[in-house]
Coordinates of C-alpha atoms and ligand atoms in Angstrom, one line a residue:
M1 CA 0.0 0.0 0.1
N2 CA 1.5 3.5 -1.0
L3 CA 1.1 6.7 0.8
K4 CA -1.7 7.7 -1.6
M5 CA -3.7 4.7 -0.7
C6 CA -3.3 5.4 3.0
T7 CA -4.6 9.0 2.6
F8 CA -7.6 7.6 0.7
V9 CA -8.6 5.0 3.3
F10 CA -8.2 7.5 6.1
A11 CA -10.4 10.1 4.2
L12 CA -13.1 7.5 3.6
Q13 CA -13.7 7.2 7.3
L14 CA -14.6 10.9 7.6
I15 CA -16.6 11.7 4.4
P16 CA -19.1 9.6 2.5
S17 CA -17.1 8.0 -0.4
A18 CA -19.4 9.0 -3.1
L19 CA -18.8 12.7 -2.5
L20 CA -15.1 12.3 -1.8
A21 CA -13.9 10.4 -4.9
A22 CA -16.7 11.3 -7.4
E23 CA -15.2 11.5 -10.8
V24 CA -17.6 12.7 -13.5
T25 CA -16.6 12.1 -17.2
I26 CA -18.6 13.8 -20.1
T27 CA -18.5 11.7 -23.2
F28 CA -20.8 13.9 -25.3
P29 CA -20.8 16.8 -26.1
P30 CA -16.9 16.3 -26.3
S31 CA -15.0 19.2 -24.7
K32 CA -14.6 22.4 -26.9
S33 CA -16.5 20.7 -29.7
T34 CA -19.1 22.5 -31.9
L35 CA -22.6 20.9 -32.1
A36 CA -24.7 21.2 -35.3
G37 CA -27.5 23.4 -33.7
G38 CA -30.8 23.0 -32.0
D39 CA -32.1 24.2 -28.6
Q40 CA -31.2 21.2 -26.6
T41 CA -28.6 18.4 -26.5
F42 CA -28.2 15.2 -24.8
V43 CA -25.2 14.9 -22.3
I44 CA -23.8 11.5 -21.7
G45 CA -21.0 10.3 -19.5
K46 CA -20.2 8.3 -16.5
V47 CA -19.6 8.8 -12.9
S48 CA -17.6 6.9 -10.4
P49 CA -18.6 5.4 -8.0
P50 CA -21.7 4.4 -10.1
A51 CA -24.2 5.5 -7.5
T52 CA -23.1 9.0 -7.1
Q53 CA -25.8 11.7 -7.7
F54 CA -24.5 15.0 -8.9
E55 CA -25.5 18.3 -10.5
I56 CA -25.1 19.6 -14.0
N57 CA -26.2 23.4 -14.1
G58 CA -28.0 22.9 -10.9
V59 CA -30.1 20.0 -12.2
Q60 CA -29.8 16.8 -10.3
V61 CA -28.4 13.8 -12.3
T62 CA -29.3 10.2 -11.2
P63 CA -26.9 7.8 -13.0
Y64 CA -27.9 4.5 -14.2
R65 CA -26.6 1.5 -12.2
T66 CA -23.5 1.2 -14.4
G67 CA -22.6 4.8 -13.5
S68 CA -23.5 5.9 -17.0
F69 CA -25.7 8.8 -17.3
L70 CA -27.9 10.6 -19.7
T71 CA -29.6 14.0 -19.3
M72 CA -31.0 16.7 -21.7
M73 CA -29.8 20.2 -21.4
P74 CA -30.9 23.4 -23.0
V75 CA -28.2 25.0 -25.3
T76 CA -27.9 28.4 -26.8
P77 CA -25.9 29.9 -29.9
G78 CA -22.2 30.5 -29.0
K79 CA -20.4 29.2 -25.9
N80 CA -22.2 26.7 -23.6
T81 CA -20.8 25.8 -20.2
L82 CA -21.8 22.8 -18.1
R83 CA -21.0 23.4 -14.5
I84 CA -20.6 19.9 -12.9
K85 CA -20.9 19.7 -9.1
A86 CA -20.2 16.4 -7.4
G87 CA -19.9 16.7 -3.6
S88 CA -17.5 19.5 -3.0
R89 CA -15.9 19.4 -6.4
E90 CA -17.0 21.6 -9.1
R91 CA -15.7 22.0 -12.7
E92 CA -16.7 23.4 -16.1
H93 CA -17.2 21.6 -19.4
I94 CA -17.4 23.8 -22.5
F95 CA -18.7 23.3 -25.9
Y96 CA -20.1 25.5 -28.7
L97 CA -23.0 26.0 -31.0
P98 CA -22.9 27.9 -34.3
K99 CA -23.8 31.6 -33.8
A100 CA -27.3 32.4 -34.9
A101 CA -27.3 33.7 -38.5
T102 CA -28.4 37.4 -38.5
L103 CA -28.4 37.9 -42.3
P104 CA -31.8 39.3 -43.4
F105 CA -33.5 37.5 -46.3
Q106 CA -32.3 38.8 -49.7
P107 CA -34.3 38.1 -52.7
R108 CA -32.0 36.7 -55.3
I109 CA -31.6 34.7 -58.5
E110 CA -30.2 31.1 -58.0
P111 CA -28.8 29.6 -61.3
L112 CA -29.9 26.0 -61.8
F113 CA -28.5 25.3 -65.2
P114 CA -25.8 25.9 -65.8
A115 CA -25.1 26.2 -62.2
R116 CA -21.5 24.8 -62.8
P117 CA -19.4 24.6 -66.0
S118 CA -21.5 22.5 -68.2
G119 CA -21.5 21.0 -71.6
V120 CA -24.3 20.1 -74.1
Q121 CA -24.4 18.6 -77.6
T122 CA -24.6 20.9 -80.7
G123 CA -28.1 20.8 -82.3
Q124 CA -29.7 19.5 -79.2
S125 CA -32.3 21.6 -77.3
F126 CA -31.8 22.3 -73.6
S127 CA -33.1 24.8 -70.9
V128 CA -31.1 27.5 -69.1
R129 CA -33.0 27.6 -65.8
C130 CA -32.9 29.6 -62.5
K131 CA -34.9 30.1 -59.4
A132 CA -36.1 33.6 -58.5
P133 CA -39.0 35.2 -56.6
A134 CA -42.3 34.9 -58.5
N135 CA -43.3 37.8 -60.9
S136 CA -39.7 38.7 -61.6
A137 CA -38.6 39.7 -65.2
I138 CA -35.5 37.4 -65.7
S139 CA -33.2 37.3 -68.6
A140 CA -29.9 35.4 -69.2
Q141 CA -26.8 36.5 -71.1
V142 CA -25.3 33.5 -72.8
G143 CA -22.0 34.7 -74.6
E144 CA -23.3 37.5 -76.8
R145 CA -27.0 36.4 -76.8
V146 CA -29.7 37.6 -74.4
L147 CA -32.6 35.4 -73.7
V148 CA -35.9 36.1 -71.9
L149 CA -36.9 33.5 -69.4
K150 CA -40.4 32.5 -68.7
P151 CA -41.9 31.2 -65.4
E152 CA -42.6 27.5 -65.6
A153 CA -46.2 26.5 -65.4
N154 CA -46.1 24.3 -62.3
D155 CA -43.8 26.6 -60.2
P156 CA -43.9 30.4 -60.7
T157 CA -40.4 30.7 -59.0
L158 CA -38.6 28.6 -61.7
Y159 CA -37.7 30.4 -64.9
S160 CA -36.4 28.8 -68.1
A161 CA -35.7 29.4 -71.8
E162 CA -34.9 26.8 -74.5
L163 CA -31.6 27.1 -76.5
N164 CA -29.5 25.2 -78.9
F165 CA -26.1 25.6 -80.4
S166 CA -25.5 24.9 -84.1
S167 CA -21.7 24.8 -83.8
A168 CA -19.1 23.7 -81.3
L169 CA -17.9 26.3 -78.7
K170 CA -16.0 26.3 -75.5
D171 CA -16.7 28.0 -72.1
L172 CA -19.3 30.5 -73.0
P173 CA -20.0 32.8 -69.9
V174 CA -23.6 32.8 -68.6
T175 CA -25.2 35.3 -66.3
F176 CA -28.8 35.6 -65.0
F177 CA -30.0 39.1 -64.5
S178 CA -33.2 41.2 -63.7
A179 CA -33.7 44.9 -63.2
T180 CA -34.9 44.3 -59.6
L181 CA -32.4 41.7 -58.4
P182 CA -28.5 41.3 -58.1
D183 CA -26.8 39.8 -61.3
A184 CA -26.3 36.0 -60.7
P185 CA -23.2 34.7 -62.7
A186 CA -23.7 31.1 -63.6
G187 CA -21.5 28.3 -64.8
T188 CA -19.9 28.4 -68.3
L189 CA -21.6 26.5 -71.3
S190 CA -19.7 24.5 -73.9
A191 CA -21.1 22.9 -77.0
L192 CA -19.8 19.5 -77.9
A193 CA -19.6 18.5 -81.6
G194 CA -20.8 14.9 -80.9
P195 CA -21.2 12.2 -78.1
V196 CA -17.9 11.5 -76.4
A197 CA -17.0 7.9 -75.4
Y198 CA -15.7 7.2 -71.9
T199 CA -14.4 4.1 -70.0
V200 CA -14.9 3.4 -66.4
T201 CA -11.6 3.8 -64.4
G202 CA -13.2 3.7 -60.9
K203 CA -13.2 0.5 -58.8
L204 CA -16.2 -1.9 -58.7
F205 CA -18.9 -0.4 -56.5
E206 CA -17.1 3.0 -56.4
T207 CA -18.6 3.9 -59.8
Q208 CA -22.3 4.5 -59.9
A209 CA -24.6 5.8 -62.6
R210 CA -27.6 7.6 -61.1
P211 CA -30.7 7.5 -63.3
A212 CA -32.3 10.9 -64.0
T213 CA -35.6 9.4 -62.8
G214 CA -34.5 8.9 -59.1
A215 CA -34.6 5.2 -59.4
N216 CA -31.7 3.0 -57.7
A217 CA -28.3 3.7 -59.0
V218 CA -26.5 1.2 -61.2
H219 CA -22.9 -0.1 -60.5
L220 CA -20.5 0.1 -63.3
P221 CA -17.7 -2.2 -63.4
P222 CA -14.0 -1.2 -64.4
D223 CA -13.5 -0.9 -68.2
F224 CA -17.1 -0.5 -68.9
N225 CA -17.6 1.9 -72.1
L226 CA -20.3 4.5 -72.2
L227 CA -21.3 7.4 -74.5
S228 CA -21.7 10.9 -72.9
T229 CA -23.6 13.7 -74.4
G230 CA -22.7 16.5 -71.9
Y231 CA -21.8 17.4 -68.4
A232 CA -22.7 19.7 -65.5
G233 CA -19.8 20.4 -63.3
S234 CA -18.2 17.1 -62.3
S235 CA -21.2 14.9 -63.5
H236 CA -21.3 13.4 -66.9
T237 CA -24.6 12.5 -68.8
V238 CA -24.1 9.1 -70.0
W239 CA -26.6 6.7 -71.8
L240 CA -27.6 3.1 -70.9
E241 CA -30.4 1.4 -72.7
N242 CA -31.4 4.9 -74.2
A243 CA -31.9 6.5 -70.9
P244 CA -29.7 9.3 -69.3
Y245 CA -27.7 8.6 -66.1
Y246 CA -25.1 10.7 -64.3
V247 CA -21.7 9.5 -63.4
D248 CA -18.9 11.4 -61.5
Q249 CA -16.2 12.3 -63.9
R250 CA -13.5 11.2 -61.4
Y251 CA -14.3 7.5 -62.4
L252 CA -14.3 8.0 -66.1
K253 CA -11.5 8.4 -68.9
Q254 CA -12.2 9.6 -72.3
I255 CA -11.5 7.0 -75.0
K256 CA -11.7 6.8 -78.8
T257 CA -15.3 5.9 -79.6
P258 CA -15.6 2.2 -80.3
A259 CA -17.6 1.5 -83.5
A260 CA -20.3 -0.5 -81.6
L261 CA -20.9 1.9 -78.7
T262 CA -24.3 3.5 -78.9
K263 CA -26.8 5.1 -76.4
A264 CA -28.6 1.8 -76.3
Q265 CA -25.6 0.3 -74.4
P266 CA -27.2 -2.4 -72.1
L267 CA -26.8 -2.2 -68.4
P268 CA -24.0 -4.2 -66.9
D269 CA -25.0 -7.5 -65.3
L270 CA -23.1 -7.7 -62.1
G271 CA -25.3 -10.6 -60.8
K272 CA -23.8 -13.1 -63.4
G273 CA -22.6 -16.3 -61.6
F274 CA -24.3 -15.3 -58.4
G275 CA -27.4 -16.8 -56.7
P276 CA -30.0 -18.0 -56.5
H277 CA -31.0 -15.8 -53.5
P278 CA -31.5 -17.4 -51.0
P279 CA -29.1 -20.1 -51.7
K280 CA -31.1 -23.2 -52.8
N281 CA -30.0 -26.8 -52.5
K282 CA -26.9 -25.7 -50.7
S283 CA -25.6 -27.0 -47.5
P284 CA -24.4 -24.6 -44.7
R285 CA -20.8 -25.9 -45.6
E286 CA -21.3 -24.6 -49.1
T287 CA -22.7 -21.3 -48.1
L288 CA -20.5 -18.3 -47.2
I289 CA -21.7 -15.6 -45.0
V290 CA -19.5 -12.4 -44.7
L291 CA -19.7 -10.7 -41.3
D292 CA -18.9 -7.0 -41.2
A293 CA -18.0 -5.2 -38.0
G294 CA -18.8 -1.6 -38.8
H295 CA -16.2 1.2 -38.4
G296 CA -12.7 0.5 -37.1
G297 CA -9.2 2.2 -36.9
S298 CA -9.5 6.0 -37.1
D299 CA -13.3 5.7 -37.3
P300 CA -14.8 4.8 -33.8
G301 CA -18.4 5.0 -34.8
A302 CA -20.7 6.2 -32.1
I303 CA -19.5 6.4 -28.5
G304 CA -21.5 5.3 -25.4
P305 CA -21.8 7.2 -22.1
S306 CA -18.9 5.2 -20.5
G307 CA -16.6 5.7 -23.6
L308 CA -17.4 2.4 -25.1
T309 CA -16.8 2.7 -28.9
E310 CA -19.0 1.2 -31.5
K311 CA -16.1 -0.1 -33.5
K312 CA -15.1 -2.2 -30.4
I313 CA -18.4 -3.7 -29.6
N314 CA -19.2 -4.2 -33.3
L315 CA -16.2 -6.6 -33.6
I316 CA -17.1 -8.3 -30.2
Q317 CA -20.6 -9.0 -31.4
V318 CA -19.3 -10.1 -34.9
R319 CA -17.0 -12.6 -33.2
A320 CA -19.9 -14.1 -31.2
I321 CA -21.9 -14.5 -34.5
E322 CA -18.9 -16.1 -36.2
K323 CA -18.7 -18.6 -33.5
I324 CA -22.2 -19.7 -33.7
L325 CA -22.4 -19.8 -37.5
K326 CA -19.3 -21.9 -37.7
A327 CA -20.6 -24.3 -35.1
A328 CA -23.8 -24.5 -37.4
G329 CA -21.5 -25.5 -40.3
Y330 CA -21.5 -22.2 -42.2
Q331 CA -18.4 -20.9 -43.9
V332 CA -17.8 -17.3 -42.4
L333 CA -15.4 -14.5 -43.5
L334 CA -14.9 -11.3 -41.5
T335 CA -14.3 -8.1 -43.2
R336 CA -11.9 -7.0 -40.3
V337 CA -10.5 -9.0 -37.4
D338 CA -8.9 -6.3 -35.6
D339 CA -9.1 -2.4 -35.1
T340 CA -8.3 -1.3 -38.6
Y341 CA -10.2 0.9 -40.9
I342 CA -11.5 -0.9 -44.1
G343 CA -13.1 1.3 -46.9
L344 CA -16.9 0.7 -47.3
Y345 CA -16.6 -0.5 -50.8
D346 CA -13.6 -2.7 -49.9
R347 CA -16.0 -4.6 -47.6
V348 CA -18.6 -4.9 -50.4
R349 CA -16.0 -6.0 -52.8
M350 CA -14.7 -8.7 -50.4
A351 CA -18.3 -10.2 -50.3
Y352 CA -18.6 -10.0 -54.2
N353 CA -15.2 -11.3 -55.1
K354 CA -15.7 -14.3 -52.8
R355 CA -19.2 -14.8 -54.2
A356 CA -20.6 -14.7 -50.8
D357 CA -24.2 -15.9 -50.2
A358 CA -24.9 -13.1 -47.7
F359 CA -23.4 -10.1 -46.0
I360 CA -24.2 -9.0 -42.5
S361 CA -22.9 -5.6 -41.2
I362 CA -23.2 -5.0 -37.4
H363 CA -23.6 -1.6 -36.0
Y364 CA -25.0 0.1 -32.9
N365 CA -27.1 3.4 -33.3
S366 CA -27.1 6.9 -32.0
C367 CA -29.2 10.0 -32.8
A368 CA -28.8 13.6 -33.4
S369 CA -27.6 15.7 -30.3
T370 CA -31.1 17.4 -30.1
S371 CA -32.9 14.1 -29.5
N372 CA -33.0 12.0 -26.3
P373 CA -31.3 8.7 -27.0
Q374 CA -33.5 7.0 -24.3
E375 CA -36.6 8.0 -26.3
R376 CA -35.2 7.3 -29.6
R377 CA -33.8 3.9 -28.6
H378 CA -34.7 1.2 -31.1
I379 CA -33.3 -1.6 -33.2
S380 CA -33.6 -1.8 -37.0
T381 CA -32.3 -3.5 -40.1
Y382 CA -31.3 -1.7 -43.2
V383 CA -31.7 -3.1 -46.8
W384 CA -31.6 -1.5 -50.3
N385 CA -32.4 -4.0 -53.0
E386 CA -34.8 -6.9 -53.3
I387 CA -32.3 -9.7 -52.7
G388 CA -31.3 -7.8 -49.3
K389 CA -35.0 -7.4 -48.4
T390 CA -35.9 -11.1 -48.0
L391 CA -32.8 -11.6 -45.8
G392 CA -33.4 -8.5 -43.8
R393 CA -36.9 -9.5 -42.9
A394 CA -35.9 -13.1 -42.0
V395 CA -33.2 -12.0 -39.6
H396 CA -34.9 -8.8 -38.2
S397 CA -38.0 -10.7 -37.2
E398 CA -35.9 -12.9 -35.0
L399 CA -33.9 -10.0 -33.5
E400 CA -37.2 -8.3 -32.5
K401 CA -38.0 -11.3 -30.3
I402 CA -34.7 -11.0 -28.2
S403 CA -34.2 -7.3 -28.0
P404 CA -35.9 -5.2 -25.2
A405 CA -35.6 -2.2 -27.4
R406 CA -38.5 -1.0 -29.6
S407 CA -38.3 -2.3 -33.2
I408 CA -38.8 0.0 -36.2
G409 CA -38.6 -2.9 -38.5
V410 CA -36.8 -3.3 -41.7
Q411 CA -36.0 0.0 -43.4
K412 CA -34.8 0.9 -46.9
G413 CA -31.3 2.4 -46.5
N414 CA -29.1 3.8 -49.4
L415 CA -26.0 2.6 -47.6
A416 CA -22.8 1.7 -49.4
V417 CA -22.6 -1.7 -47.7
C418 CA -26.3 -2.5 -48.6
R419 CA -26.2 -1.7 -52.3
N420 CA -24.4 -4.9 -53.4
P421 CA -26.4 -5.9 -56.4
A422 CA -25.1 -9.6 -56.3
V423 CA -24.9 -10.5 -52.6
P424 CA -27.9 -10.1 -50.4
S425 CA -26.6 -7.5 -47.8
I426 CA -28.1 -6.1 -44.7
L427 CA -26.9 -3.6 -42.0
I428 CA -28.2 -4.2 -38.5
E429 CA -28.4 -1.4 -35.9
L430 CA -28.5 -3.8 -32.8
D431 CA -29.3 -1.3 -30.2
F432 CA -28.6 2.4 -29.1
I433 CA -25.0 2.6 -27.7
T434 CA -25.7 6.2 -26.5
A435 CA -28.5 5.1 -24.2
P436 CA -27.2 4.0 -20.8
E437 CA -29.4 0.8 -20.8
G438 CA -28.4 0.0 -24.4
E439 CA -24.8 0.3 -23.6
E440 CA -25.0 -1.9 -20.6
L441 CA -27.0 -4.6 -22.5
I442 CA -24.8 -4.8 -25.6
Q443 CA -21.7 -5.6 -23.5
S444 CA -23.4 -8.6 -21.7
T445 CA -22.2 -12.0 -23.2
A446 CA -25.8 -13.2 -22.7
F447 CA -27.2 -10.6 -25.1
Q448 CA -24.3 -11.1 -27.5
Q449 CA -25.1 -14.8 -27.6
S450 CA -28.9 -14.4 -28.0
A451 CA -28.3 -11.8 -30.9
A452 CA -26.0 -14.2 -32.6
E453 CA -28.6 -17.1 -32.1
A454 CA -31.3 -14.9 -33.5
I455 CA -29.2 -14.1 -36.6
L456 CA -28.5 -17.8 -37.2
K457 CA -32.4 -18.5 -36.7
G458 CA -33.0 -15.8 -39.3
L459 CA -30.5 -17.0 -41.8
R460 CA -31.8 -20.5 -41.5
A461 CA -35.4 -19.4 -42.0
W462 CA -34.2 -17.3 -45.0
S463 CA -32.2 -20.1 -46.8
G464 CA -34.3 -23.0 -45.6
Q465 CA -31.2 -24.8 -44.3
Ligands
ZN501 ZN1 -22.2 2.5 -37.0

């Protein structure tokens, strides 16, 4: 026993221990951080010893039995100070909110096309468009030409005029103007003599073609060729099955147009050699499940009141699932086995390249600072496409049975790891890590075991194995 310990034991006899040694740690909001906004925030952290009651800004806080606590606090723009008083000790914890904007509303013209340097085809009609207050007289100067814009029938704050170029030209300046509003310089316009051919240089799943209709994006494999008829900023308009799609130019390289390339270019089939989904007539031994522990390395994910990181508990839970799936005979591959960061698309590619039968990503949820994690606490499973949906439903219906948290069911989530077009992929938010009860539950081996068993049950129900 050293001298420090002697003093501690002696002091204990005189003052109630909770008041003497109380140590309050705030996990959120982090010290000197800046929150997004709002008029309240959750404050989470832990106190030791766990039963210590203390005050934040004069409000009594009663910790959960683990010592983790959650309380909501009002906040104001600028500097915010939490005064934490435990026994005779008092200290401050500072964080910030953005200062309230004081700019008065200024009516103005907002260019829509071209908003950025853009390219169109010669001979093809297109619209220059902007947004401005209704009943304004709006014109556009396009190079030497002046166009009068008309309000659109369904929205009087949208103005447009049709235009086409008969010959190729480069970087024509465009400005929208009105007698009553400040000038609005827009992106430049170029006219391209003909369609340009591109090939995909981006990695698989990194390169997406977004349909103009708002339907699901399509993944383009490397070395896939496309015709482009224009661009807006960094986005190229390319054609697949005679419909326009947008692709980020970072993933494209111009090539000499191959003779066979047309706007009717068929959509790539990335599902070739995969399936059926669910795997029919396959034994568990022939079935490969990829388990993905979310986050890792420099990305901790969400953080619980006691400082538990999502990346750490994700991996612990994944290890429990791995054990139970292997015992049931399944082949299992983990996207990460230690505390390293793996890119989202690397995780997806791993499942694709191994021709996995299912991909399950494990996460724990949190909420915006303005909401109360205790009230928001729930479990959910995210899916994106049809092949993911059946797997998600089967697994989630088993998880609902074992989780004490409210279930919000299977949700459609446009998440990188869910978009795999060939491997049924789901992302499970197994509880709220920022709620003290959730944080305690997910660390218990009993819960980890029953969650793993539920996932196995769901997989079996899905695959009929
Ligand atoms: Zn996460």
